[in-house]
mmCIF file of C-alpha atoms in Angstrom:
data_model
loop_
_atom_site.group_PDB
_atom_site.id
_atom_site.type_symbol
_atom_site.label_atom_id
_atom_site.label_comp_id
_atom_site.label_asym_id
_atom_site.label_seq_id
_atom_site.Cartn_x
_atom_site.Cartn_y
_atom_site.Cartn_z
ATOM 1 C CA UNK A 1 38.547 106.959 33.466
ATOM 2 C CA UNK A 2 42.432 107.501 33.682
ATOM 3 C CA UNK A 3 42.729 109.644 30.788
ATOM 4 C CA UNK A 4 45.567 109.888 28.348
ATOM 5 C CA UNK A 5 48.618 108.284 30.191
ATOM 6 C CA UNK A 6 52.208 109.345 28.481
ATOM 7 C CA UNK A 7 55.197 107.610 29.701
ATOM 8 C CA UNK A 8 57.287 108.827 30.245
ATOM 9 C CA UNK A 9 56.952 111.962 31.958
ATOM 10 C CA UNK A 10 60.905 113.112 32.174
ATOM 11 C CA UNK A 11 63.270 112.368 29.785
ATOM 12 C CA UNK A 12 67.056 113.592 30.178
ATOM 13 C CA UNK A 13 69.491 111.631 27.038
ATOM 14 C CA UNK A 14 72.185 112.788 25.265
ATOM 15 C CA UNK A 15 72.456 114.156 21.592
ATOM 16 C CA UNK A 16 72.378 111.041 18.996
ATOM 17 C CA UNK A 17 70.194 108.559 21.677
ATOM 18 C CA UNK A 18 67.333 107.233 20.434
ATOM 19 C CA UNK A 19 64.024 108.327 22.562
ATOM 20 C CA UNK A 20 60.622 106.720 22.345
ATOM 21 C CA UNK A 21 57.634 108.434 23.970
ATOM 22 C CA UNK A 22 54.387 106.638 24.082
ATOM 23 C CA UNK A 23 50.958 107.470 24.806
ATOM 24 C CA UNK A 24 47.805 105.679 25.848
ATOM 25 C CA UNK A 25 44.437 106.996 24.714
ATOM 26 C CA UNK A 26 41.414 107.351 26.562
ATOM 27 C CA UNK A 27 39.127 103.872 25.985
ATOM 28 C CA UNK A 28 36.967 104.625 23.146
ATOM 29 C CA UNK A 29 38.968 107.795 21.072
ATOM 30 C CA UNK A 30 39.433 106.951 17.703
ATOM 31 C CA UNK A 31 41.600 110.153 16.804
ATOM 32 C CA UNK A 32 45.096 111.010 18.670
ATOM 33 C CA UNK A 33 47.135 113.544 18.349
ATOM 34 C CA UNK A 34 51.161 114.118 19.090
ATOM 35 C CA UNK A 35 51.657 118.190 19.934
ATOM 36 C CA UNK A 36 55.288 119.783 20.953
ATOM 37 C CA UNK A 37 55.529 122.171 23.220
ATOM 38 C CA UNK A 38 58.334 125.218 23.411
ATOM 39 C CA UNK A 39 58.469 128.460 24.314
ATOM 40 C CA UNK A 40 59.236 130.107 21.030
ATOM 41 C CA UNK A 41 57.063 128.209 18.971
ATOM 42 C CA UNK A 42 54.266 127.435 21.502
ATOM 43 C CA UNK A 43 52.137 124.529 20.933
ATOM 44 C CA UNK A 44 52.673 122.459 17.506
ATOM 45 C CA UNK A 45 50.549 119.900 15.778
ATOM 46 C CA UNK A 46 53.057 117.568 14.778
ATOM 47 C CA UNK A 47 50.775 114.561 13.790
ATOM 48 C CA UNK A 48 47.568 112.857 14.088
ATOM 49 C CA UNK A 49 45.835 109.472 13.575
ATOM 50 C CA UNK A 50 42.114 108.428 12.717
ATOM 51 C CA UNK A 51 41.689 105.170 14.073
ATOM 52 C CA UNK A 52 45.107 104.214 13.988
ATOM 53 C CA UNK A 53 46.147 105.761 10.764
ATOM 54 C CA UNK A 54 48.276 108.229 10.133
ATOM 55 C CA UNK A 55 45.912 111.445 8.359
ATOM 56 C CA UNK A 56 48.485 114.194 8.296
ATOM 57 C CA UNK A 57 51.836 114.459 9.063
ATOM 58 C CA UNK A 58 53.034 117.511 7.958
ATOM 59 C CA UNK A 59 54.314 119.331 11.043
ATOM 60 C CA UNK A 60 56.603 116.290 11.882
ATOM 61 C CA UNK A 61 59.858 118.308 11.891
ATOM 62 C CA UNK A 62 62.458 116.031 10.209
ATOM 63 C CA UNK A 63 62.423 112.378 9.187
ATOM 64 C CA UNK A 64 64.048 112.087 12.440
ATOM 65 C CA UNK A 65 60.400 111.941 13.951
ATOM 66 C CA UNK A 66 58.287 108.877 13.307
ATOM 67 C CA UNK A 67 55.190 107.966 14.856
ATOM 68 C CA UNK A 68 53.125 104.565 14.949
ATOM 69 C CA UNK A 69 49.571 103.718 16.005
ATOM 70 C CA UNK A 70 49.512 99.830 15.891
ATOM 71 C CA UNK A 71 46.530 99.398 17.534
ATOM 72 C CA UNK A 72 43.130 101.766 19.515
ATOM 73 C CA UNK A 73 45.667 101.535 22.555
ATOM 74 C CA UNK A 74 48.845 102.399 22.314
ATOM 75 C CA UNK A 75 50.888 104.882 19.928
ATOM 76 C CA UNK A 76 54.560 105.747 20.187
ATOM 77 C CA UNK A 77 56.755 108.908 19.198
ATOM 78 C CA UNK A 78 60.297 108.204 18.372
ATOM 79 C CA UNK A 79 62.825 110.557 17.786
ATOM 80 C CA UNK A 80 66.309 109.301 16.287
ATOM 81 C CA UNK A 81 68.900 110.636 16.490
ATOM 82 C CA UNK A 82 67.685 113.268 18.932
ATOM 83 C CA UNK A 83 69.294 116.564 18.842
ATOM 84 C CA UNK A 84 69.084 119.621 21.491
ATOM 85 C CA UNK A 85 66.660 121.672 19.727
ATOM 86 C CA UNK A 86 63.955 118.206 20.330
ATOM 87 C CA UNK A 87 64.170 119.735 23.803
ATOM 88 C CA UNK A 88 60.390 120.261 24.448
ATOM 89 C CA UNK A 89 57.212 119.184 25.989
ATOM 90 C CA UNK A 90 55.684 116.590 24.065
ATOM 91 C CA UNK A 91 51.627 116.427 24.798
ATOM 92 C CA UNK A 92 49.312 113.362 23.000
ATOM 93 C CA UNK A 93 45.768 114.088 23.087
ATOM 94 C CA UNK A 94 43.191 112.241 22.117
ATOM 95 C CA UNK A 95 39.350 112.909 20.756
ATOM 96 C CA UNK A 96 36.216 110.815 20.264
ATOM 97 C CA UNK A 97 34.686 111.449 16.505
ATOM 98 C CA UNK A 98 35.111 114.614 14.924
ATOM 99 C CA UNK A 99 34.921 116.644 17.989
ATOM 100 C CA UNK A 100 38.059 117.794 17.988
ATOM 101 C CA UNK A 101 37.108 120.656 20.652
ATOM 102 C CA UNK A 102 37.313 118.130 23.036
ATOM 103 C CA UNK A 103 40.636 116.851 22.855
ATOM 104 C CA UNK A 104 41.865 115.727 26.300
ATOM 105 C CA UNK A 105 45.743 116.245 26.238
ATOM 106 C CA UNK A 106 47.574 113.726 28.662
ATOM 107 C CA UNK A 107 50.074 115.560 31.203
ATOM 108 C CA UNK A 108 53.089 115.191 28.308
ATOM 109 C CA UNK A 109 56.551 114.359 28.733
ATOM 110 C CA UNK A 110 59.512 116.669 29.136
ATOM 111 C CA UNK A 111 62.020 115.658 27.267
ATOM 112 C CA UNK A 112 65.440 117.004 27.635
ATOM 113 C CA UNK A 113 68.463 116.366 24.915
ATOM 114 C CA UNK A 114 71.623 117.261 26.251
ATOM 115 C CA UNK B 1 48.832 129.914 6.727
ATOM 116 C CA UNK B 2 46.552 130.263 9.804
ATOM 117 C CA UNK B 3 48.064 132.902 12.452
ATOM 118 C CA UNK B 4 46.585 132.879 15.932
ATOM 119 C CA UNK B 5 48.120 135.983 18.354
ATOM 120 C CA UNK B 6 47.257 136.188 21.476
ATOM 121 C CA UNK B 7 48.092 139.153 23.928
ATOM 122 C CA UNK B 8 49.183 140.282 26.159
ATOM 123 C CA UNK B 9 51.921 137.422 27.015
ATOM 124 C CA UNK B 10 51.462 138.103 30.988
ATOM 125 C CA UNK B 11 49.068 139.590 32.915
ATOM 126 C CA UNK B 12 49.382 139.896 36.662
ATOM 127 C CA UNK B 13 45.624 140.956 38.755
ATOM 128 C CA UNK B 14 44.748 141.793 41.840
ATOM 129 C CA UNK B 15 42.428 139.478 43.164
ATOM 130 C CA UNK B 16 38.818 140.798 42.085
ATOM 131 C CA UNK B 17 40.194 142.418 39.243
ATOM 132 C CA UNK B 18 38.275 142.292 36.291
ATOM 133 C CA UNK B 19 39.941 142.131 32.874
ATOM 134 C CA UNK B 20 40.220 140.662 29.336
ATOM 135 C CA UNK B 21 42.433 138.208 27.051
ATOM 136 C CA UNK B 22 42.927 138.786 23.977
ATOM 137 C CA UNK B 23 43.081 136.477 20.805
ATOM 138 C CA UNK B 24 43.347 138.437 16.809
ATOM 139 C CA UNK B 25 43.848 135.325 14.531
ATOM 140 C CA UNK B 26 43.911 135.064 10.808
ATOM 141 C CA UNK B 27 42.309 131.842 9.231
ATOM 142 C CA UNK B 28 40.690 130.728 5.714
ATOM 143 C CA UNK B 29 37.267 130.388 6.723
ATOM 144 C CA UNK B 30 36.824 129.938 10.526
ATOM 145 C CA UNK B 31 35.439 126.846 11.534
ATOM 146 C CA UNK B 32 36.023 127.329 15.390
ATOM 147 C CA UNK B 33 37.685 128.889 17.927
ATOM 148 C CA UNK B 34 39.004 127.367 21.008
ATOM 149 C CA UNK B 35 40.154 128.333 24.168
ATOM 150 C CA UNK B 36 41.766 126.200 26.815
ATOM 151 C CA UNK B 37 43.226 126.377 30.438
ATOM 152 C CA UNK B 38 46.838 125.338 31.139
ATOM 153 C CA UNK B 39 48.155 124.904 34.611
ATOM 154 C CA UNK B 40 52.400 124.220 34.877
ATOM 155 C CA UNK B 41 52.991 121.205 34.375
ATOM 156 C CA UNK B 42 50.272 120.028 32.620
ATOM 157 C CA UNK B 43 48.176 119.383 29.427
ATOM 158 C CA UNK B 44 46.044 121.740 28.016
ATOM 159 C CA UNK B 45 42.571 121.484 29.385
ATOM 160 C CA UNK B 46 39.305 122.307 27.202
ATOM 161 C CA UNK B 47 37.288 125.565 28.297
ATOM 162 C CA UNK B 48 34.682 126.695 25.257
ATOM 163 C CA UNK B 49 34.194 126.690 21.314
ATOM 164 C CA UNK B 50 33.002 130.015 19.837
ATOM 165 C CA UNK B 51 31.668 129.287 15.959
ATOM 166 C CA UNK B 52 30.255 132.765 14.820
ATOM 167 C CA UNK B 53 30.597 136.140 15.257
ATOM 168 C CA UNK B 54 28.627 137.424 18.222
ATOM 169 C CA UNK B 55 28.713 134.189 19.850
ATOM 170 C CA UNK B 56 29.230 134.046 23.532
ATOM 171 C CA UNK B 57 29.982 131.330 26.319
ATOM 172 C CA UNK B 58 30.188 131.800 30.175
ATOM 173 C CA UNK B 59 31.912 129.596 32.360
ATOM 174 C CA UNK B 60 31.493 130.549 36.031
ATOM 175 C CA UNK B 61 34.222 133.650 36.028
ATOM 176 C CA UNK B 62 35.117 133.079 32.381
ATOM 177 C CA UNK B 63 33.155 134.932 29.511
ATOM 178 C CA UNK B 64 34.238 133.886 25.521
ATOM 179 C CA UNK B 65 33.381 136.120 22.499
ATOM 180 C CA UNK B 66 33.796 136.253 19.207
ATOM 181 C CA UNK B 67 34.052 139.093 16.507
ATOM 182 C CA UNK B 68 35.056 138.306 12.680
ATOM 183 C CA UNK B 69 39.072 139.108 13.454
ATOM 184 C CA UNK B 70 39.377 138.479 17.606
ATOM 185 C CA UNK B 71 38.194 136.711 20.441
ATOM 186 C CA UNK B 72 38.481 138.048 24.189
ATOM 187 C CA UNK B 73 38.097 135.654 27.621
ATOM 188 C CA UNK B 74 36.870 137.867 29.917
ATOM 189 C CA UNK B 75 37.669 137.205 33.518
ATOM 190 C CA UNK B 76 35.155 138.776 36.049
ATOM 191 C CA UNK B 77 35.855 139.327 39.992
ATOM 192 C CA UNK B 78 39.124 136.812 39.241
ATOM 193 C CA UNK B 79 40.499 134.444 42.412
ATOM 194 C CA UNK B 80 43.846 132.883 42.493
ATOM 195 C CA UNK B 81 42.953 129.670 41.344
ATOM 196 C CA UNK B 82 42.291 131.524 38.153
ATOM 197 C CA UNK B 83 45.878 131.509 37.503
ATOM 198 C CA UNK B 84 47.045 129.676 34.238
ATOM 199 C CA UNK B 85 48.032 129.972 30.766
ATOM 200 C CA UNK B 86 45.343 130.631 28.668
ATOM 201 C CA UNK B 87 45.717 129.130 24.901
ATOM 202 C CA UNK B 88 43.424 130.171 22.137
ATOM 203 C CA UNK B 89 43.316 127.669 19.092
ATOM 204 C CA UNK B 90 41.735 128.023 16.013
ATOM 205 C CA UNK B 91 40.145 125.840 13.066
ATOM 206 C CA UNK B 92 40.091 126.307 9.963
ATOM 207 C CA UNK B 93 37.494 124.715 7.405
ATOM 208 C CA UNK B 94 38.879 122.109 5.894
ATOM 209 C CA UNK B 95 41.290 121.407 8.181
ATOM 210 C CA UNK B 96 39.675 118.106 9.548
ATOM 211 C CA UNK B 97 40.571 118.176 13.422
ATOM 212 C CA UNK B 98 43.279 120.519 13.161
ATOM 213 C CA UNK B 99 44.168 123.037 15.071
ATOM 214 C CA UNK B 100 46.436 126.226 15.460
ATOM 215 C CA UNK B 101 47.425 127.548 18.534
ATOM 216 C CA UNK B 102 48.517 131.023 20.113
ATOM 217 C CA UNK B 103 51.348 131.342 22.132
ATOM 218 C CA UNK B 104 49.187 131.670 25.012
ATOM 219 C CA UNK B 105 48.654 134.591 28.348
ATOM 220 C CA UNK B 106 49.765 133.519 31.096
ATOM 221 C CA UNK B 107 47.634 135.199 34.080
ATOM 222 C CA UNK B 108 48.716 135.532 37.622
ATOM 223 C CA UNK B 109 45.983 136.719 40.396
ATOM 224 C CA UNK B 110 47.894 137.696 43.233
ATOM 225 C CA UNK B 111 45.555 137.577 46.747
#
């Protein structure tokens, strides 16, 4: 198995670009999850998805976020406009039931907003 | 609100070392407590679940507890490979597959 793929896995764009991340679950997960990653705030749950729909959004920081889950395979992360403080690691992980304690987080993508 | 704290931020061993992490976290009604292994530049990789108070898991050098208010990884004999962030997440009941992490201690075993 390949595990959770995210593409891609540097970004560098300017303030005000749009950015897409996207993330490939592991065959099989029904539940994914988009985390950020900083240094002052750690590792955030941003949002997450039982078989492809959105359960709970809440720590999506700004309607500037949006994610979509249009099918078992594929989800996406956009950010628009992005602004410097997006700067982060962004990690998708991905479970199989309810067993969240084994979430397998893909590799993430560093994103950098000038 | 859930509050997970782990300390101290950075710990730096001498190979063989022995020593303990520390996670104090504040949750309605614990449902489980996590603790993973991150190496730089990558995701966070699962290590145990702790349920209960005086539950324990072992993991080759690794040892997990759990008291009503803490956790502590305990890391016997430690080698360099050893070295990582550790993260300690918790969930609370309820929460469906949520969870909330600590900040994280990031070891360093030095040869």
């Amino acid at each position: 198995d390949a595990g959770v793929i995210q593409s891609p896995r540097h970004e560098v764009t300017e303030m005000g670009q749009e950015v897409t991340l996207r993330c490939k679950p592991i065959s099989g997960h029904n539940s994914l999850f988009w985390y950020r990653q900083t240094m002052m705030r750690g590792l955030e749950l941003l949002i997450y998805f039982n078989n492809n729909v959105p359960i709970d959004d809440s720590g999506m920081p700004e309607d500037r976020f949006s994610a979509k889950m249009p099918n078992a395979s594929f989800s996406t992360l956009k950010i628009q406009p992005s602004e410097p403080r997006d700067s982060a690691v962004y990690f998708c992980a991905t479970s199989q039931g309810a067993r969240v304690e084994t979430q397998y987080f893909g590799p993430g993508t560093r994103l950098l907003v000038l | 609100e859930d509050q997970v704290t782990q300390s101290p931020e950075a710990l730096r061993l001498q190979e063989g070392e022995s020593s303990s992490l520390n996670c104090s976290y504040t949750v309605s009604g614990l449902r489980g407590l996590f603790w993973y292994r991150q190496d730089p530049g990558k995701g966070p990789e699962f290590l145990f679940t702790l349920y209960s108070a005086g539950e324990e898991k072992e993991k080759e050098r690794l040892k997990a507890t759990l008291t009503k208010k803490e956790s502590f990884l305990h890391i016997t004999a430690p080698k360099p490979e050893d070295s990582a962030t550790y993260l300690c997440a918790v969930q609370a009941a309820g929460s469906a597959r949520q969870l909330t992490f600590g900040s994280g201690t990031q070891l360093t075993v030095l040869p």
